[in-house]
XYZ file of C-alpha atoms in Angstrom:
37
model
C 0.232 -0.281 -0.128
C 2.585 2.257 0.325
C 4.770 1.433 -2.059
C 1.457 2.855 -4.812
C 1.191 5.423 -2.364
C 4.813 5.984 -2.770
C 5.012 5.166 -6.484
C 1.783 7.669 -7.854
C 3.683 10.267 -6.084
C 6.075 10.243 -7.963
C 4.295 9.557 -10.971
C 2.189 12.776 -10.494
C 5.667 15.450 -10.994
C 6.987 12.619 -14.337
C 3.704 13.588 -16.002
C 3.609 17.345 -14.632
C 7.280 17.401 -16.411
C 6.136 15.686 -19.340
C 3.891 17.719 -20.472
C 5.410 21.175 -19.637
C 8.759 19.274 -22.294
C 5.624 18.489 -24.891
C 4.121 22.396 -24.277
C 7.901 24.008 -24.696
C 8.986 21.819 -27.654
C 5.438 22.253 -29.444
C 6.175 26.225 -28.770
C 9.677 26.137 -29.632
C 8.610 24.037 -32.897
C 6.296 26.368 -33.819
C 8.750 29.356 -33.600
C 11.262 27.416 -35.771
C 8.571 26.929 -38.115
C 7.399 30.651 -38.549
C 10.553 31.705 -39.113
C 11.433 29.769 -41.595
C 7.991 31.134 -43.851
């Protein structure tokens, strides 16, 4: 039970970081794509 709670607590920051990385990557990709035009 404690292990599941610990892994759940560790999973939340990882998912938040991955979402932030995806958003930043999309912004960078769009800015690069916009500059090429």
